[in-house]
Short mmCIF file of C-alpha atoms in Angstrom, two decimals:
data_model
loop_
_atom_site.label_atom_id
_atom_site.label_comp_id
_atom_site.label_asym_id
_atom_site.label_seq_id
_atom_site.Cartn_x
_atom_site.Cartn_y
_atom_site.Cartn_z
CA MET A 1 -28.99 -16.46 4.09
CA ALA A 2 -26.92 -13.80 5.90
CA PHE A 3 -23.98 -14.55 3.53
CA VAL A 4 -26.33 -14.29 0.28
CA GLY A 5 -27.84 -11.05 1.78
CA ILE A 6 -24.40 -9.64 1.89
CA ILE A 7 -23.61 -10.54 -1.84
CA ILE A 8 -26.86 -8.82 -2.74
CA ALA A 9 -26.15 -5.72 -0.61
CA ARG A 10 -23.00 -5.29 -3.00
CA ARG A 11 -25.49 -4.19 -5.73
CA PHE A 12 -26.80 -1.36 -3.70
CA SER A 13 -25.35 2.25 -3.58
CA ARG A 14 -21.83 1.93 -1.97
CA THR A 15 -22.81 3.73 1.59
CA ILE A 16 -26.16 1.64 1.91
CA GLY A 17 -24.44 -1.53 0.61
CA ARG A 18 -21.63 -1.29 2.95
CA GLN A 19 -23.92 -0.63 6.12
CA VAL A 20 -26.09 -3.45 5.31
CA ALA A 21 -23.07 -5.73 4.70
CA VAL A 22 -21.63 -4.90 8.08
CA ILE A 23 -25.00 -5.61 9.82
CA LEU A 24 -25.48 -8.96 7.80
CA GLY A 25 -21.61 -9.93 8.78
CA ILE A 26 -22.17 -9.61 12.26
CA ALA A 27 -25.45 -11.38 12.25
CA MET A 28 -23.44 -14.24 10.27
CA TRP A 29 -20.85 -14.14 12.71
CA PHE A 30 -23.22 -14.76 15.75
CA CYS A 31 -25.06 -17.52 13.87
CA LEU A 32 -22.03 -19.50 13.21
CA LEU A 33 -20.81 -19.03 16.95
CA LEU A 34 -24.40 -20.46 18.18
CA SER A 35 -24.31 -23.10 15.72
CA GLY A 36 -21.03 -24.63 16.89
CA ILE A 37 -19.17 -23.31 13.78
CA ASP A 38 -15.76 -21.70 14.30
CA PRO A 39 -17.26 -18.13 13.54
CA VAL A 40 -13.88 -17.27 11.75
CA VAL A 41 -15.49 -19.17 8.67
CA SER A 42 -17.54 -15.83 8.48
CA GLY A 43 -14.31 -13.82 7.95
CA LEU A 44 -13.04 -15.99 5.30
CA ALA A 45 -16.38 -15.80 3.45
CA ILE A 46 -16.76 -12.26 3.73
CA GLY A 47 -13.16 -11.72 2.52
CA LEU A 48 -14.10 -13.58 -0.72
CA ALA A 49 -17.04 -11.66 -1.22
CA THR A 50 -15.02 -8.26 -0.92
CA THR A 51 -14.63 -6.48 -4.36
CA ALA A 52 -11.28 -5.57 -5.50
CA TYR A 53 -10.89 -3.58 -8.91
CA VAL A 54 -8.69 -0.80 -10.49
CA PRO A 55 -10.11 2.68 -10.08
CA LEU A 56 -12.03 4.03 -13.08
CA ARG A 57 -11.16 7.31 -14.48
CA THR A 58 -14.70 8.52 -14.16
CA ASP A 59 -14.90 7.83 -10.50
CA LEU A 60 -11.46 9.65 -9.99
CA GLU A 61 -12.79 12.71 -11.92
CA ARG A 62 -15.93 12.74 -10.06
CA ALA A 63 -13.97 12.68 -6.73
CA THR A 64 -11.76 15.48 -8.08
CA GLY A 65 -15.04 17.51 -8.97
CA LEU A 66 -16.17 16.97 -5.19
CA VAL A 67 -13.01 18.35 -3.73
CA ARG A 68 -13.29 21.32 -6.24
CA GLN A 69 -16.57 22.29 -4.89
CA PHE A 70 -15.08 21.76 -1.28
CA ARG A 71 -12.28 24.37 -2.37
CA GLU A 72 -14.83 27.00 -3.36
CA MET A 73 -17.17 26.55 -0.52
CA PRO A 74 -15.54 24.98 2.57
CA THR A 75 -18.64 23.72 4.31
CA PRO A 76 -18.83 20.66 6.47
CA GLN A 77 -21.44 19.05 3.98
CA LEU A 78 -19.23 19.45 1.15
CA ALA A 79 -16.36 18.29 3.25
CA HIS A 80 -17.92 15.07 3.96
CA SER A 81 -18.90 14.69 0.16
CA ALA A 82 -15.41 15.13 -0.90
CA THR A 83 -14.20 12.63 1.50
CA THR A 84 -17.01 9.79 0.48
CA GLY A 85 -16.14 10.66 -3.10
CA LEU A 86 -12.16 10.24 -2.50
CA THR A 87 -12.98 7.02 -0.67
CA ASP A 88 -15.74 5.37 -2.97
CA SER A 89 -13.12 5.68 -5.88
CA LEU A 90 -11.05 2.88 -4.30
CA SER A 91 -12.21 -0.80 -4.13
CA GLU A 92 -13.34 -2.11 -0.85
CA ASN A 93 -10.64 -4.68 -0.70
CA GLU A 94 -8.05 -1.69 -1.00
CA ARG A 95 -9.71 0.40 1.73
CA ILE A 96 -10.11 -2.35 4.27
CA LEU A 97 -6.61 -3.48 3.74
CA PHE A 98 -5.13 -0.02 4.34
CA ARG A 99 -7.25 0.47 7.53
CA LEU A 100 -6.56 -2.78 9.04
CA SER A 101 -2.88 -3.69 7.98
CA PRO A 102 -1.33 -1.75 10.64
CA TRP A 103 -3.68 -3.54 13.37
CA THR A 104 -3.35 -6.94 12.00
CA SER A 105 0.59 -6.97 11.15
CA TYR A 106 1.61 -5.11 14.39
CA VAL A 107 -1.12 -6.14 17.00
CA VAL A 108 -3.27 -8.93 16.35
CA VAL A 109 -1.08 -11.43 14.82
CA PRO A 110 1.79 -10.69 17.41
CA ILE A 111 -0.65 -11.13 20.22
CA PHE A 112 -2.19 -14.13 18.67
CA ALA A 113 1.38 -15.88 18.29
CA LEU A 114 2.59 -14.99 21.81
CA ALA A 115 -0.90 -16.23 23.22
CA ASN A 116 -0.89 -19.60 21.22
CA ALA A 117 2.65 -20.38 20.68
CA GLY A 118 3.83 -21.00 24.43
CA VAL A 119 5.38 -24.26 24.81
CA VAL A 120 8.24 -25.58 27.13
CA ILE A 121 10.39 -27.85 24.94
CA THR A 122 11.92 -30.61 26.95
CA PRO A 123 13.82 -33.77 26.06
CA GLU A 124 11.02 -35.84 26.94
CA LEU A 125 8.65 -33.78 24.91
CA LEU A 126 10.68 -34.12 21.77
CA ALA A 127 10.96 -37.57 22.26
CA ARG A 128 7.28 -37.93 22.65
CA ALA A 129 6.67 -35.89 19.70
CA ALA A 130 9.28 -37.94 17.33
CA GLY A 131 6.70 -40.68 17.69
CA SER A 132 3.65 -39.05 17.76
CA ALA A 133 0.92 -39.50 15.04
CA VAL A 134 -0.11 -35.86 15.62
CA THR A 135 3.51 -34.32 15.10
CA ILE A 136 4.31 -36.51 12.30
CA GLY A 137 0.94 -35.87 10.57
CA ILE A 138 1.31 -32.14 10.84
CA VAL A 139 4.89 -32.30 9.39
CA LEU A 140 4.05 -34.41 6.66
CA GLY A 141 0.84 -32.35 6.02
CA TYR A 142 2.86 -28.92 5.50
CA ILE A 143 6.23 -30.10 3.93
CA VAL A 144 4.66 -32.67 1.89
CA GLY A 145 1.03 -32.33 1.29
CA LYS A 146 1.01 -28.25 0.75
CA PRO A 147 3.55 -28.62 -2.18
CA ILE A 148 1.49 -31.58 -3.43
CA SER A 149 -2.05 -30.13 -3.16
CA LEU A 150 -1.01 -26.61 -4.55
CA ALA A 151 1.09 -28.02 -7.77
CA GLY A 152 -1.29 -30.95 -8.14
CA THR A 153 -4.46 -28.47 -8.27
CA ALA A 154 -2.88 -26.30 -10.80
CA TRP A 155 -1.79 -29.12 -12.89
CA VAL A 156 -5.22 -30.57 -12.71
CA LEU A 157 -6.79 -27.25 -13.61
CA TYR A 158 -4.15 -26.72 -16.55
CA LYS A 159 -5.20 -30.19 -17.95
CA ILE A 160 -8.76 -30.15 -17.85
CA SER A 161 -8.94 -26.46 -19.30
CA GLY A 162 -6.69 -27.81 -22.28
CA GLY A 163 -3.99 -25.10 -21.02
CA ARG A 164 -6.33 -22.16 -20.84
CA ILE A 165 -6.12 -22.00 -17.17
CA ARG A 166 -2.63 -22.07 -16.23
CA PRO A 167 -0.03 -20.54 -13.65
CA GLN A 168 1.61 -17.25 -14.28
CA VAL A 169 4.77 -18.42 -13.59
CA GLY A 170 6.75 -21.70 -14.13
CA TRP A 171 6.22 -25.08 -12.68
CA LEU A 172 9.23 -24.81 -10.60
CA SER A 173 8.06 -21.51 -9.05
CA VAL A 174 4.44 -23.24 -8.54
CA ILE A 175 6.32 -26.16 -6.55
CA GLY A 176 8.41 -23.40 -4.85
CA SER A 177 5.08 -21.64 -3.83
CA GLY A 178 3.42 -24.76 -2.39
CA THR A 179 6.78 -25.45 -0.30
CA ALA A 180 6.82 -21.74 0.91
CA ALA A 181 2.76 -22.21 1.94
CA GLY A 182 4.10 -24.57 4.81
CA VAL A 183 5.67 -21.55 6.47
CA GLY A 184 2.51 -20.15 7.83
CA PHE A 185 1.79 -20.67 11.52
CA THR A 186 -0.91 -18.71 12.86
CA VAL A 187 -3.86 -20.31 11.44
CA SER A 188 -2.32 -23.72 12.38
CA LEU A 189 -2.00 -22.76 15.90
CA LEU A 190 -5.41 -21.49 16.15
CA VAL A 191 -6.91 -24.80 14.58
CA ALA A 192 -4.84 -26.84 17.05
CA SER A 193 -5.75 -24.94 20.00
CA ILE A 194 -9.50 -25.52 19.13
CA ALA A 195 -9.09 -29.19 18.23
CA LEU A 196 -6.70 -30.54 20.86
CA ASN A 197 -5.43 -30.07 24.30
CA GLY A 198 -2.88 -31.29 26.87
CA SER A 199 0.03 -33.29 25.58
CA SER A 200 -1.42 -33.57 21.96
CA LEU A 201 -1.57 -29.84 21.80
CA ALA A 202 1.99 -29.34 22.92
CA GLU A 203 2.78 -32.21 20.23
CA ALA A 204 1.05 -30.18 17.52
CA LYS A 205 2.95 -27.08 18.26
CA ILE A 206 6.27 -28.85 17.98
CA GLY A 207 5.12 -30.07 14.61
CA ILE A 208 4.06 -26.49 13.42
CA PHE A 209 7.53 -25.33 14.27
CA LEU A 210 9.15 -28.12 12.64
CA SER A 211 7.20 -27.23 9.62
CA VAL A 212 8.10 -23.66 9.38
CA VAL A 213 11.69 -24.52 9.41
CA GLY A 214 11.61 -27.37 7.27
CA SER A 215 9.35 -25.70 4.71
CA ALA A 216 11.78 -22.81 4.74
CA LEU A 217 14.65 -25.11 3.96
CA LEU A 218 12.63 -27.07 1.45
CA THR A 219 11.99 -24.04 -0.48
CA TRP A 220 15.44 -22.78 -0.55
CA ALA A 221 16.22 -26.18 -1.91
CA VAL A 222 14.03 -26.08 -4.82
CA PHE A 223 14.85 -22.64 -5.87
CA LYS A 224 18.64 -23.53 -5.43
CA SER A 225 18.00 -26.68 -7.84
CA VAL A 226 17.41 -24.25 -10.91
CA ARG A 227 21.10 -24.40 -11.51
CA PHE A 228 20.91 -28.14 -12.40
CA ILE A 229 18.23 -27.11 -15.09
CA PRO A 230 19.55 -26.76 -18.52
CA SER A 231 19.84 -23.14 -19.60
CA VAL A 232 17.30 -23.63 -22.29
CA LYS A 233 14.72 -24.88 -20.12
CA ARG A 234 15.52 -22.62 -17.04
CA THR A 235 13.49 -19.76 -18.12
CA ARG A 236 10.28 -21.78 -18.55
CA ALA A 237 10.71 -23.52 -15.17
CA LEU A 238 10.84 -20.20 -13.45
CA VAL A 239 8.70 -18.02 -15.50
CA GLY A 240 6.52 -20.16 -17.55
CA SER A 241 5.41 -19.91 -21.05
CA PRO A 242 4.73 -16.38 -22.43
CA ASP A 243 1.10 -15.00 -21.55
CA ARG A 244 -0.85 -14.29 -24.87
CA SER A 245 -3.28 -12.42 -23.33
CA GLN A 246 -2.98 -8.54 -23.64
CA ASP A 247 -3.96 -5.77 -21.05
CA LEU A 248 -2.98 -3.27 -23.78
CA LEU A 249 -6.13 -3.17 -25.97
CA THR A 250 -4.58 -0.83 -28.49
CA PRO A 251 -1.42 -2.27 -29.92
CA VAL A 252 1.61 -0.06 -30.58
CA ASP A 253 1.81 1.36 -33.96
CA SER A 254 5.15 2.54 -35.15
CA ASP A 255 3.38 4.80 -37.64
CA VAL A 256 1.27 6.45 -34.97
CA ASP A 257 3.19 6.17 -31.42
CA HIS A 258 6.15 7.98 -30.34
CA ILE A 259 8.87 5.63 -29.85
CA ARG A 260 11.99 5.77 -28.22
CA GLY A 261 14.85 3.23 -28.44
CA THR A 262 15.66 0.36 -30.83
CA ILE A 263 13.59 -0.20 -33.75
CA HIS A 264 13.71 -3.96 -33.23
CA PRO A 265 12.78 -4.31 -29.44
CA ALA A 266 12.43 -7.54 -27.48
CA VAL A 267 10.61 -5.60 -24.84
CA THR A 268 8.02 -2.59 -25.33
CA LEU A 269 7.24 -0.33 -22.53
CA VAL A 270 4.36 2.00 -22.94
CA GLU A 271 3.66 4.62 -20.42
CA TYR A 272 0.48 6.93 -20.20
CA GLY A 273 1.59 10.01 -18.96
CA ASP A 274 0.77 13.76 -18.01
CA PHE A 275 3.11 16.53 -18.52
CA GLU A 276 1.96 18.14 -15.47
CA CYS A 277 1.92 15.10 -13.30
CA GLY A 278 4.84 15.55 -10.68
CA TYR A 279 4.95 11.67 -10.41
CA CYS A 280 5.45 11.69 -14.24
CA GLY A 281 8.20 14.13 -13.83
CA ARG A 282 10.14 12.09 -11.22
CA ALA A 283 9.65 8.74 -13.24
CA ALA A 284 11.16 10.48 -16.66
CA PRO A 285 14.89 10.00 -15.64
CA THR A 286 13.98 6.34 -14.97
CA ALA A 287 12.67 5.77 -18.55
CA GLU A 288 15.99 7.41 -19.75
CA ALA A 289 18.11 5.03 -17.40
CA LEU A 290 16.01 1.85 -18.52
CA LEU A 291 16.75 2.62 -22.34
CA GLU A 292 20.65 2.90 -21.44
CA ARG A 293 20.68 -0.48 -19.07
CA HIS A 294 18.42 -2.15 -21.72
CA PRO A 295 19.43 -1.83 -25.28
CA ASP A 296 16.95 -3.99 -26.74
CA LEU A 297 13.87 -1.93 -25.08
CA ALA A 298 11.47 0.33 -26.86
CA PHE A 299 9.92 3.27 -24.91
CA VAL A 300 6.24 4.53 -26.02
CA TRP A 301 4.81 7.54 -24.75
CA ARG A 302 0.92 8.06 -24.84
CA HIS A 303 -1.01 10.69 -23.50
CA LEU A 304 -3.28 10.71 -20.76
CA PRO A 305 -3.63 14.40 -19.49
CA LEU A 306 -5.68 14.83 -16.30
CA SER A 307 -7.43 17.89 -17.11
CA ASP A 308 -9.61 17.63 -14.04
CA VAL A 309 -6.58 18.43 -11.82
CA HIS A 310 -3.83 19.72 -14.30
CA PRO A 311 -5.38 22.47 -16.17
CA ASN A 312 -2.36 22.84 -18.44
CA ALA A 313 -1.68 19.21 -19.13
CA LEU A 314 -3.93 19.02 -22.26
CA ARG A 315 -2.55 22.09 -24.06
CA ALA A 316 0.91 20.57 -23.08
CA ALA A 317 0.00 17.34 -24.60
CA GLU A 318 -0.98 19.02 -27.79
CA ALA A 319 2.04 21.09 -27.91
CA THR A 320 4.60 17.95 -28.05
CA GLU A 321 2.19 16.89 -31.15
CA ALA A 322 2.71 20.35 -32.45
CA ALA A 323 6.48 19.95 -32.08
CA GLY A 324 6.34 16.29 -33.23
CA ALA A 325 4.94 17.57 -36.57
CA GLN A 326 8.10 19.32 -37.02
CA GLY A 327 10.14 16.27 -36.01
CA ALA A 328 10.80 17.34 -32.41
CA PHE A 329 8.41 15.19 -30.11
CA TRP A 330 10.90 13.97 -27.97
CA GLN A 331 12.90 17.36 -27.62
CA MET A 332 9.56 18.96 -26.42
CA HIS A 333 8.84 16.09 -24.09
CA ASP A 334 11.99 16.47 -22.41
CA MET A 335 11.74 20.27 -22.24
CA LEU A 336 8.11 19.95 -20.55
CA MET A 337 9.26 17.26 -18.33
CA GLY A 338 11.99 19.47 -17.12
CA HIS A 339 9.65 22.69 -16.83
CA GLN A 340 6.53 21.16 -15.40
CA ASP A 341 5.36 24.23 -13.46
CA LYS A 342 5.75 26.52 -16.53
CA LEU A 343 3.27 25.39 -19.04
CA SER A 344 1.65 28.59 -20.05
CA PRO A 345 1.26 29.42 -23.67
CA ALA A 346 4.04 32.00 -23.67
CA ASP A 347 6.26 29.51 -22.16
CA LEU A 348 5.36 26.66 -24.52
CA GLU A 349 6.35 29.35 -27.28
CA SER A 350 10.07 30.04 -25.84
CA TYR A 351 10.38 26.31 -25.57
CA ALA A 352 9.67 26.15 -29.32
CA VAL A 353 12.24 28.56 -30.12
CA GLN A 354 14.74 26.67 -27.62
CA ILE A 355 14.61 23.52 -29.25
CA GLY A 356 14.81 25.11 -32.89
CA ILE A 357 11.46 24.60 -34.76
CA ASP A 358 9.34 27.18 -36.52
CA PRO A 359 7.62 29.00 -33.24
CA GLU A 360 4.70 30.77 -35.69
CA ARG A 361 3.77 27.35 -37.29
CA PHE A 362 3.99 25.79 -33.83
CA MET A 363 1.65 28.35 -32.26
CA ASP A 364 -0.66 28.41 -34.98
CA ASP A 365 -1.03 24.55 -34.59
CA LEU A 366 -1.42 25.11 -30.87
CA ARG A 367 -4.03 27.71 -31.11
CA SER A 368 -6.03 25.86 -33.60
CA ARG A 369 -5.73 22.82 -31.78
CA ALA A 370 -4.69 21.05 -34.66
CA TYR A 371 -3.78 17.74 -32.92
CA ALA A 372 -6.69 17.82 -30.21
CA ASP A 373 -7.90 14.36 -32.17
CA ARG A 374 -4.53 12.78 -31.89
CA VAL A 375 -4.28 13.27 -28.15
CA SER A 376 -7.95 12.29 -27.61
CA ALA A 377 -7.01 8.88 -29.60
CA ASP A 378 -4.67 8.17 -26.70
CA ILE A 379 -7.18 9.12 -24.10
CA ARG A 380 -9.66 6.69 -25.57
CA SER A 381 -7.09 4.03 -25.72
CA ALA A 382 -6.22 4.52 -22.01
CA ASP A 383 -9.70 4.21 -21.07
CA GLN A 384 -9.95 0.99 -22.96
CA SER A 385 -7.08 -0.67 -21.28
CA GLY A 386 -8.07 0.64 -17.83
CA ALA A 387 -5.44 3.46 -17.36
CA ALA A 388 -7.11 5.69 -15.07
CA GLY A 389 -3.96 7.52 -13.48
CA THR A 390 -0.67 8.27 -14.52
CA PRO A 391 1.96 6.91 -14.85
CA THR A 392 0.49 3.84 -16.18
CA TYR A 393 2.83 1.41 -17.52
CA PHE A 394 2.28 -1.51 -19.98
CA ILE A 395 5.29 -4.03 -20.65
CA ASN A 396 4.90 -6.17 -23.68
CA GLY A 397 1.14 -5.51 -23.36
CA GLN A 398 0.94 -6.44 -19.66
CA ARG A 399 -0.20 -3.84 -17.44
CA HIS A 400 2.84 -3.51 -14.51
CA GLU A 401 1.48 -3.56 -11.17
CA GLY A 402 3.64 -2.16 -8.42
CA PRO A 403 6.49 0.34 -7.98
CA TYR A 404 7.79 2.09 -11.03
CA ASP A 405 11.32 2.80 -9.83
CA ILE A 406 14.09 1.82 -12.14
CA GLU A 407 14.74 -1.59 -9.98
CA SER A 408 11.17 -2.52 -10.30
CA LEU A 409 10.57 -1.84 -13.82
CA SER A 410 13.82 -3.43 -14.89
CA ALA A 411 12.89 -6.77 -13.29
CA ALA A 412 9.48 -6.60 -14.99
CA ILE A 413 11.59 -5.85 -18.36
CA ASN A 414 13.88 -8.87 -17.66
CA THR A 415 10.83 -11.14 -17.13
CA ALA A 416 9.02 -9.82 -20.05
CA ARG A 417 12.50 -10.32 -22.03
CA ALA A 418 12.33 -14.04 -20.87
CA HIS A 419 8.85 -14.75 -21.84
CA THR A 420 9.76 -13.54 -25.39
CA LEU A 421 12.64 -15.68 -25.74
CA GLU A 422 10.69 -18.67 -24.78
CA ALA A 423 7.85 -17.90 -27.19
CA VAL A 424 10.75 -17.59 -29.94
CA GLN A 425 11.95 -20.83 -28.89
CA SER A 426 8.58 -22.46 -28.89
CA GLU A 427 8.12 -21.42 -32.24
CA ASP A 428 11.22 -22.78 -33.43
CA ARG A 429 10.45 -26.33 -31.82
#
């Protein structure tokens, strides 16, 4: 009942729901403890019920408004509201992970490992473990059972769903993930310490340590085996078949979008950006380097001016469109990226002169907001695809999660290219 209450509490307001969930979580822990069931189960269940989602632009704008109110009137009440607003714009999962990761990584796990891993290895213990059903069972369970269960479950789901539910990687990678799963030891030590004692516990710990080493070696062997797979099938084995689903709900249109790079791309990189965003400014050279590194890449810029924090961003976006009407979108784009702190109307007019377009026509378009609808269309497409911050990248229609340095984006581009090649080969077959 407590767990059901936690799920229901998620529907309350965030502050009240969180408080109710904490009380019910503690109650659930004590109930399991008193019933004889290991209370660690409560943590696993609550973790599954913890929400995770991408921040919404409306929540981010609301948080920005609260910060602005505090800036205008710095009172304790508004400071509390701003802090709460900023916190609530992120998912519960991200907030908990941020708060607890240092403690779990550097305190809890090391103390647990040191407290539970202690065993004196002697020739007698090793000889006894070699014939122990406990040791052999653990080793087989991790080195053999883990890969079979993980890959087997994925294969069964793939079959019974008719291919609709499938891994996002190739089957060789799935098997490698299964072998790597045998490397974990903390939960194994916890279960062993609860279920066993004396010599059986010592034999179990030997089995766990052997499993860690064996699983690591087996994982290495699985991925090394890729060299023996014919090159035509190697891509599918590692990255799988291409994912037909799209995160980018507004497809790239060469008649509307601003595109840089090849006209026949194998990979298309879409960036939603803001000309006053410092992160976008730092990422701009990355896009240029990617185009040099990947000749088959097309780079698409779409506007997402964050007007609540960048007062000049919307005007800058419209300025690039006004320049684009005279065939100079990318020249103005590069100029603004290099002068993000100077985006006043006078600055924009001087840039128009520098890039060689008609400044009078440019300023008329800017004053009349002739291209406001064009920028608004990009903003709507960003909302539809869940792009709330800048820069946000989509690679062949799939949202890029993670760092956006050149190496990370380049690796994602290579994967997308492999998927495209696989799709072409599938159609040829």
